[in-house]
Amino acid sequence: MSSKTFFCIDAHTCGNPVRLVAGGGPLLQGQNMSEKRQHFLKEYDWIRTGLMFEPRGHDMMSGSILYPPHNIENDIAVLFIETSGCLPMCGHGTIGTITMAIEEGLIQPKIPGFIRMEAPAGLVLIEYQQTVGKVTAVKLRNVPSYLAASELQVECPELGTLTFDVAYGGNFYAIIDPQENFAGLENYTAAQLITWSQVIRKRINEQHTFVHPLDSTINGCSHILWAGATLDYSSTARNAVFYGNKAIDRSPCGTGTSARMAQWHAKGKLKKGETFIHESFIGSKFTGKVEEEVELNGLPAIIPSIEGWAKVYGYNTIKIDDDDPYAHGFQVI
């Protein structure tokens, strides 16, 4: 019988939770965060399920674990964990993690106001603003993002045939724009979107294969992005991102915003340097921009930036004890 204790800091990024494991994370093997992600998935995924799932977490829970950087030029390395898995990259998680780490003194940046962060998906460059000890904004330049497939189709319960694109922004997203059989997310409940997403994500992955061109461990369509009309006329677009088994992102979703901008740029709807204000299901906002036009192993891609905020709201010492029948968590689907 054994027991493991984790010291966590809890926050939310524009409404979506981030639980930073500041103490108790496992030692991982690997020369970079992609390799360490594979080690975590092989031997330590019980930590993710124990901290993210019920009864210690909930369906929307996301988190992160800090590690020393592998390159001395960088400031920090981060592993992202949530109910949907151990992610290659997480945008809202980055904003929340950096906010907590700076405010709590867990990171000492080489250059104040600037952080070089290693994620499993690659290097992410971050700027943050701080006033009287509080981080007021975090802006990240994400990994190269691109449109992976266009005009695919899937059968959706109740709605019928849906046309969708797939774009990568740190994770692969099936993007469903308003169309004949989908009037826009504003016309449906979150419960309906979740129910349909559970079915169509499975069908999409049965019918199609999506693999990152430089890292084969990043594969599969993990998220569904439903688009629709904005709540604020000054916003550019609005989305409801489905992840995990039954979660709708309360934030505008950082990697989802990156994927959305890559899609729009590829289709000529968003130019380099233009502002992209992305709304979440609850109306919170990220400010995005296409910073660079690049190539990713011969594919046209962009370097997107996303800016948002996070608020720290608590401290949590959590124990996972083997004598607890629900030590490794559960979900009620």
Tab-separated table of C-alpha atoms in Angstrom:
chain	number	residue	atom	x	y	z
A	1	MET	CA	0.000	0.000	0.000
A	2	SER	CA	1.378	3.407	-0.930
A	3	SER	CA	0.338	7.042	-0.891
A	4	LYS	CA	1.466	9.945	-3.047
A	5	THR	CA	0.937	13.620	-2.225
A	6	PHE	CA	0.782	16.458	-4.771
A	7	PHE	CA	0.911	20.163	-4.021
A	8	CYS	CA	-1.234	21.968	-6.572
A	9	ILE	CA	-2.130	25.550	-7.405
A	10	ASP	CA	-5.534	26.081	-8.986
A	11	ALA	CA	-6.507	28.821	-11.440
A	12	HIS	CA	-8.733	29.407	-14.421
A	13	THR	CA	-7.929	30.870	-17.817
A	14	CYS	CA	-10.870	32.891	-19.113
A	15	GLY	CA	-13.179	30.464	-17.301
A	16	ASN	CA	-11.482	27.114	-17.946
A	17	PRO	CA	-9.580	25.403	-15.104
A	18	VAL	CA	-5.837	24.862	-14.841
A	19	ARG	CA	-4.355	22.820	-11.987
A	20	LEU	CA	-0.583	23.283	-11.768
A	21	VAL	CA	1.233	20.412	-10.049
A	22	ALA	CA	3.911	22.435	-8.267
A	23	GLY	CA	5.164	19.516	-6.183
A	24	GLY	CA	5.011	15.733	-6.485
A	25	GLY	CA	5.339	15.327	-10.262
A	26	PRO	CA	7.224	12.200	-11.426
A	27	LEU	CA	10.786	12.119	-12.714
A	28	LEU	CA	10.593	11.396	-16.430
A	29	GLN	CA	13.088	9.984	-18.900
A	30	GLY	CA	13.745	11.602	-22.268
A	31	GLN	CA	15.864	14.098	-24.155
A	32	ASN	CA	12.908	16.438	-24.769
A	33	MET	CA	9.315	16.917	-23.661
A	34	SER	CA	7.946	14.782	-26.489
A	35	GLU	CA	9.944	11.806	-25.203
A	36	LYS	CA	9.020	12.578	-21.602
A	37	ARG	CA	5.351	12.714	-22.614
A	38	GLN	CA	5.672	9.147	-23.902
A	39	HIS	CA	7.298	8.035	-20.649
A	40	PHE	CA	4.492	9.667	-18.659
A	41	LEU	CA	1.812	7.995	-20.785
A	42	LYS	CA	3.493	4.598	-20.338
A	43	GLU	CA	4.065	4.651	-16.571
A	44	TYR	CA	2.393	7.620	-14.891
A	45	ASP	CA	-0.958	8.239	-16.550
A	46	TRP	CA	-2.563	7.266	-13.224
A	47	ILE	CA	-1.393	10.647	-11.911
A	48	ARG	CA	-3.333	12.390	-14.663
A	49	THR	CA	-6.504	10.410	-14.082
A	50	GLY	CA	-6.175	10.696	-10.309
A	51	LEU	CA	-5.795	14.484	-10.340
A	52	MET	CA	-8.052	15.324	-13.282
A	53	PHE	CA	-10.969	12.871	-12.995
A	54	GLU	CA	-13.521	12.680	-10.217
A	55	PRO	CA	-13.495	12.664	-7.228
A	56	ARG	CA	-10.458	15.017	-7.097
A	57	GLY	CA	-11.241	16.736	-10.387
A	58	HIS	CA	-14.148	17.027	-12.791
A	59	ASP	CA	-15.028	16.662	-16.462
A	60	MET	CA	-13.471	19.989	-17.502
A	61	MET	CA	-10.269	19.708	-15.465
A	62	SER	CA	-6.958	20.582	-17.100
A	63	GLY	CA	-3.513	20.759	-15.576
A	64	SER	CA	0.235	20.911	-15.998
A	65	ILE	CA	3.511	19.774	-14.444
A	66	LEU	CA	6.733	21.823	-14.515
A	67	TYR	CA	10.141	20.404	-15.503
A	68	PRO	CA	13.623	21.861	-16.001
A	69	PRO	CA	14.361	22.863	-19.608
A	70	HIS	CA	16.505	20.606	-21.788
A	71	ASN	CA	18.191	23.548	-23.523
A	72	ILE	CA	19.994	26.038	-21.277
A	73	GLU	CA	18.637	28.877	-23.439
A	74	ASN	CA	15.097	28.028	-22.305
A	75	ASP	CA	13.380	28.863	-19.025
A	76	ILE	CA	10.989	26.002	-18.326
A	77	ALA	CA	9.469	22.804	-19.715
A	78	VAL	CA	5.800	21.897	-19.247
A	79	LEU	CA	3.799	18.686	-19.483
A	80	PHE	CA	0.068	19.184	-20.066
A	81	ILE	CA	-2.477	16.838	-18.496
A	82	GLU	CA	-6.261	16.958	-18.664
A	83	THR	CA	-9.316	14.732	-18.845
A	84	SER	CA	-8.708	14.254	-22.590
A	85	GLY	CA	-5.156	12.972	-22.147
A	86	CYS	CA	-1.560	14.090	-21.916
A	87	LEU	CA	-1.549	16.780	-24.608
A	88	PRO	CA	1.232	17.858	-26.978
A	89	MET	CA	0.257	21.478	-26.313
A	90	CYS	CA	-2.392	23.449	-24.451
A	91	GLY	CA	-2.918	27.187	-24.989
A	92	HIS	CA	-5.237	27.999	-22.105
A	93	GLY	CA	-3.066	25.729	-19.968
A	94	THR	CA	0.025	27.725	-20.925
A	95	ILE	CA	-1.606	31.033	-19.997
A	96	GLY	CA	-2.738	29.660	-16.642
A	97	THR	CA	0.529	27.850	-15.916
A	98	ILE	CA	2.713	30.862	-16.669
A	99	THR	CA	0.458	33.135	-14.600
A	100	MET	CA	0.680	30.825	-11.573
A	101	ALA	CA	4.390	30.095	-11.977
A	102	ILE	CA	5.351	33.772	-12.188
A	103	GLU	CA	3.078	34.946	-9.378
A	104	GLU	CA	4.240	32.117	-7.098
A	105	GLY	CA	7.937	32.478	-7.986
A	106	LEU	CA	8.239	29.022	-9.550
A	107	ILE	CA	9.956	30.427	-12.655
A	108	GLN	CA	12.826	32.905	-12.673
A	109	PRO	CA	12.948	34.055	-16.316
A	110	LYS	CA	16.327	34.858	-17.784
A	111	ILE	CA	14.725	37.963	-19.293
A	112	PRO	CA	11.954	39.557	-17.190
A	113	GLY	CA	8.664	39.583	-19.083
A	114	PHE	CA	9.784	36.870	-21.520
A	115	ILE	CA	9.788	33.056	-21.244
A	116	ARG	CA	11.019	30.317	-23.552
A	117	MET	CA	8.853	27.282	-22.795
A	118	GLU	CA	9.415	23.734	-23.994
A	119	ALA	CA	6.213	21.782	-24.684
A	120	PRO	CA	5.902	18.276	-26.162
A	121	ALA	CA	4.765	19.942	-29.418
A	122	GLY	CA	7.801	22.240	-29.545
A	123	LEU	CA	9.205	25.558	-28.355
A	124	VAL	CA	6.712	28.248	-27.360
A	125	LEU	CA	7.810	31.867	-26.890
A	126	ILE	CA	5.883	33.793	-24.261
A	127	GLU	CA	5.523	37.396	-23.173
A	128	TYR	CA	3.725	38.372	-19.981
A	129	GLN	CA	2.672	41.607	-18.342
A	130	GLN	CA	2.870	42.039	-14.580
A	131	THR	CA	1.538	44.757	-12.283
A	132	VAL	CA	2.105	44.812	-8.501
A	133	GLY	CA	2.915	41.103	-8.448
A	134	LYS	CA	-0.082	40.076	-10.543
A	135	VAL	CA	0.231	38.765	-14.094
A	136	THR	CA	-2.360	40.684	-16.097
A	137	ALA	CA	-1.819	39.148	-19.549
A	138	VAL	CA	0.075	36.296	-21.206
A	139	LYS	CA	0.812	36.195	-24.940
A	140	LEU	CA	2.236	33.060	-26.509
A	141	ARG	CA	3.691	32.440	-29.961
A	142	ASN	CA	2.496	28.921	-30.581
A	143	VAL	CA	4.009	26.066	-32.566
A	144	PRO	CA	3.575	26.024	-36.379
A	145	SER	CA	-0.105	25.497	-37.203
A	146	TYR	CA	-1.645	24.389	-40.482
A	147	LEU	CA	-4.746	23.241	-42.339
A	148	ALA	CA	-4.456	19.457	-42.546
A	149	ALA	CA	-7.579	18.588	-44.555
A	150	SER	CA	-10.515	20.403	-46.095
A	151	GLU	CA	-14.098	19.633	-47.081
A	152	LEU	CA	-14.368	16.223	-45.414
A	153	GLN	CA	-17.751	14.786	-44.434
A	154	VAL	CA	-19.152	12.862	-41.495
A	155	GLU	CA	-22.621	11.639	-40.526
A	156	CYS	CA	-23.894	13.270	-37.349
A	157	PRO	CA	-26.869	11.975	-35.329
A	158	GLU	CA	-29.960	14.203	-35.726
A	159	LEU	CA	-28.143	16.733	-37.944
A	160	GLY	CA	-27.192	14.506	-40.864
A	161	THR	CA	-24.174	14.995	-43.133
A	162	LEU	CA	-21.708	17.627	-41.930
A	163	THR	CA	-18.794	19.069	-43.865
A	164	PHE	CA	-15.673	19.876	-41.847
A	165	ASP	CA	-12.022	20.885	-42.069
A	166	VAL	CA	-9.205	19.574	-39.891
A	167	ALA	CA	-6.491	21.942	-38.700
A	168	TYR	CA	-3.547	21.586	-36.330
A	169	GLY	CA	-2.698	24.160	-33.673
A	170	GLY	CA	-0.869	21.956	-31.168
A	171	ASN	CA	-3.672	19.357	-31.352
A	172	PHE	CA	-5.814	18.277	-34.314
A	173	TYR	CA	-9.260	19.900	-34.549
A	174	ALA	CA	-12.261	19.023	-36.679
A	175	ILE	CA	-13.774	22.441	-37.432
A	176	ILE	CA	-17.487	22.566	-38.188
A	177	ASP	CA	-18.644	25.878	-39.635
A	178	PRO	CA	-22.308	26.862	-39.996
A	179	GLN	CA	-23.837	25.072	-42.981
A	180	GLU	CA	-27.071	23.568	-44.265
A	181	ASN	CA	-27.342	20.953	-41.508
A	182	PHE	CA	-25.688	23.018	-38.757
A	183	ALA	CA	-27.106	26.483	-38.130
A	184	GLY	CA	-24.289	27.632	-35.820
A	185	LEU	CA	-23.446	26.840	-32.206
A	186	GLU	CA	-25.741	29.598	-30.892
A	187	ASN	CA	-28.742	27.497	-31.908
A	188	TYR	CA	-27.866	24.471	-29.786
A	189	THR	CA	-27.213	23.597	-26.172
A	190	ALA	CA	-23.852	22.507	-24.823
A	191	ALA	CA	-25.414	19.123	-24.042
A	192	GLN	CA	-26.378	18.646	-27.693
A	193	LEU	CA	-22.904	19.598	-28.935
A	194	ILE	CA	-21.287	17.191	-26.468
A	195	THR	CA	-23.563	14.291	-27.449
A	196	TRP	CA	-22.923	14.793	-31.160
A	197	SER	CA	-19.182	15.307	-30.662
A	198	GLN	CA	-18.807	11.979	-28.893
A	199	VAL	CA	-20.153	10.214	-31.968
A	200	ILE	CA	-18.583	12.166	-34.801
A	201	ARG	CA	-15.079	12.268	-33.288
A	202	LYS	CA	-15.096	8.477	-33.191
A	203	ARG	CA	-16.333	8.312	-36.780
A	204	ILE	CA	-13.784	10.874	-37.985
A	205	ASN	CA	-10.892	8.905	-36.498
A	206	GLU	CA	-12.239	5.647	-37.924
A	207	GLN	CA	-12.387	7.161	-41.410
A	208	HIS	CA	-9.299	9.396	-41.452
A	209	THR	CA	-5.733	9.499	-40.157
A	210	PHE	CA	-4.042	12.700	-39.034
A	211	VAL	CA	-0.341	12.663	-38.119
A	212	HIS	CA	2.013	15.549	-37.431
A	213	PRO	CA	4.617	15.716	-40.212
A	214	LEU	CA	7.579	15.882	-37.794
A	215	ASP	CA	6.348	13.926	-34.755
A	216	SER	CA	4.327	10.755	-35.304
A	217	THR	CA	3.408	10.610	-31.600
A	218	ILE	CA	1.115	13.591	-32.268
A	219	ASN	CA	-1.780	12.008	-34.100
A	220	GLY	CA	-5.548	11.646	-34.217
A	221	CYS	CA	-8.359	14.185	-34.128
A	222	SER	CA	-8.787	14.867	-30.407
A	223	HIS	CA	-11.007	17.974	-30.452
A	224	ILE	CA	-14.191	19.127	-32.200
A	225	LEU	CA	-14.595	22.875	-32.801
A	226	TRP	CA	-18.159	24.062	-33.434
A	227	ALA	CA	-18.366	27.579	-34.883
A	228	GLY	CA	-21.107	30.175	-34.849
A	229	ALA	CA	-22.141	33.804	-34.492
A	230	THR	CA	-20.352	36.019	-31.981
A	231	LEU	CA	-21.948	37.432	-28.857
A	232	ASP	CA	-20.003	40.709	-29.170
A	233	TYR	CA	-20.119	42.464	-32.534
A	234	SER	CA	-16.443	43.470	-32.134
A	235	SER	CA	-15.286	39.827	-31.984
A	236	THR	CA	-14.083	37.969	-35.066
A	237	ALA	CA	-15.467	34.489	-34.407
A	238	ARG	CA	-16.928	32.275	-31.707
A	239	ASN	CA	-16.414	28.600	-30.952
A	240	ALA	CA	-17.363	25.757	-28.640
A	241	VAL	CA	-14.531	23.237	-28.361
A	242	PHE	CA	-15.324	19.680	-27.284
A	243	TYR	CA	-12.554	17.728	-25.545
A	244	GLY	CA	-12.239	14.738	-23.284
A	245	ASN	CA	-15.411	12.669	-23.104
A	246	LYS	CA	-17.963	15.321	-22.227
A	247	ALA	CA	-16.338	18.746	-21.871
A	248	ILE	CA	-16.916	22.052	-23.643
A	249	ASP	CA	-14.004	24.465	-23.212
A	250	ARG	CA	-15.031	27.487	-21.183
A	251	SER	CA	-12.104	29.461	-22.617
A	252	PRO	CA	-11.783	30.262	-26.340
A	253	CYS	CA	-9.186	27.416	-26.471
A	254	GLY	CA	-5.602	28.345	-27.337
A	255	THR	CA	-4.650	25.490	-29.657
A	256	GLY	CA	-8.176	25.644	-31.092
A	257	THR	CA	-7.755	29.355	-31.814
A	258	SER	CA	-4.418	28.541	-33.457
A	259	ALA	CA	-6.055	25.856	-35.602
A	260	ARG	CA	-8.896	28.221	-36.489
A	261	MET	CA	-6.474	30.939	-37.587
A	262	ALA	CA	-4.518	28.404	-39.654
A	263	GLN	CA	-7.769	27.377	-41.346
A	264	TRP	CA	-8.802	30.977	-42.047
A	265	HIS	CA	-5.337	31.918	-43.308
A	266	ALA	CA	-5.201	28.921	-45.655
A	267	LYS	CA	-8.594	29.923	-47.089
A	268	GLY	CA	-7.662	33.582	-47.511
A	269	LYS	CA	-9.908	34.864	-44.715
A	270	LEU	CA	-7.127	36.038	-42.372
A	271	LYS	CA	-3.926	37.813	-43.365
A	272	LYS	CA	-0.621	38.091	-41.567
A	273	GLY	CA	-0.785	40.761	-38.868
A	274	GLU	CA	-4.587	40.948	-38.694
A	275	THR	CA	-6.229	40.708	-35.267
A	276	PHE	CA	-8.433	37.676	-34.611
A	277	ILE	CA	-10.645	38.021	-31.532
A	278	HIS	CA	-11.995	34.599	-30.630
A	279	GLU	CA	-14.928	34.086	-28.262
A	280	SER	CA	-15.656	31.034	-26.135
A	281	PHE	CA	-19.008	29.407	-25.450
A	282	ILE	CA	-19.397	31.653	-22.375
A	283	GLY	CA	-18.181	34.780	-24.194
A	284	SER	CA	-14.625	35.090	-22.816
A	285	LYS	CA	-12.016	36.148	-25.378
A	286	PHE	CA	-8.525	35.453	-26.666
A	287	THR	CA	-6.783	37.876	-29.011
A	288	GLY	CA	-4.990	36.064	-31.819
A	289	LYS	CA	-2.764	37.056	-34.714
A	290	VAL	CA	-0.866	35.414	-37.570
A	291	GLU	CA	2.695	36.393	-36.672
A	292	GLU	CA	4.558	34.573	-39.446
A	293	GLU	CA	3.936	32.542	-42.587
A	294	VAL	CA	6.206	29.478	-42.536
A	295	GLU	CA	6.601	25.951	-43.884
A	296	LEU	CA	6.247	22.802	-41.813
A	297	ASN	CA	8.054	19.974	-43.587
A	298	GLY	CA	6.986	21.472	-46.922
A	299	LEU	CA	3.432	22.298	-45.834
A	300	PRO	CA	2.235	25.927	-45.711
A	301	ALA	CA	1.779	26.914	-42.071
A	302	ILE	CA	1.598	29.888	-39.744
A	303	ILE	CA	3.051	30.928	-36.411
A	304	PRO	CA	0.000	32.125	-34.464
A	305	SER	CA	-0.010	34.165	-31.277
A	306	ILE	CA	-2.708	34.041	-28.602
A	307	GLU	CA	-3.138	36.467	-25.706
A	308	GLY	CA	-5.349	35.992	-22.666
A	309	TRP	CA	-5.493	36.145	-18.882
A	310	ALA	CA	-5.791	33.816	-15.913
A	311	LYS	CA	-6.716	34.139	-12.246
A	312	VAL	CA	-5.283	32.115	-9.372
A	313	TYR	CA	-7.979	31.077	-6.905
A	314	GLY	CA	-6.579	28.448	-4.574
A	315	TYR	CA	-4.047	25.976	-3.230
A	316	ASN	CA	-4.668	22.266	-3.075
A	317	THR	CA	-2.708	19.481	-1.367
A	318	ILE	CA	-4.058	16.283	-2.915
A	319	LYS	CA	-3.326	12.725	-1.836
A	320	ILE	CA	-3.689	9.647	-4.028
A	321	ASP	CA	-3.731	6.593	-1.759
A	322	ASP	CA	-3.771	3.030	-3.049
A	323	ASP	CA	-6.260	1.983	-0.389
A	324	ASP	CA	-8.839	4.282	-2.011
A	325	PRO	CA	-10.905	2.271	-4.536
A	326	TYR	CA	-11.155	5.484	-6.596
A	327	ALA	CA	-7.484	6.409	-6.250
A	328	HIS	CA	-7.002	6.724	-9.988
A	329	GLY	CA	-10.247	8.530	-10.641
A	330	PHE	CA	-13.427	7.778	-12.546
A	331	GLN	CA	-15.830	9.364	-14.996
A	332	VAL	CA	-19.598	9.079	-15.175
A	333	ILE	CA	-20.496	9.288	-18.869
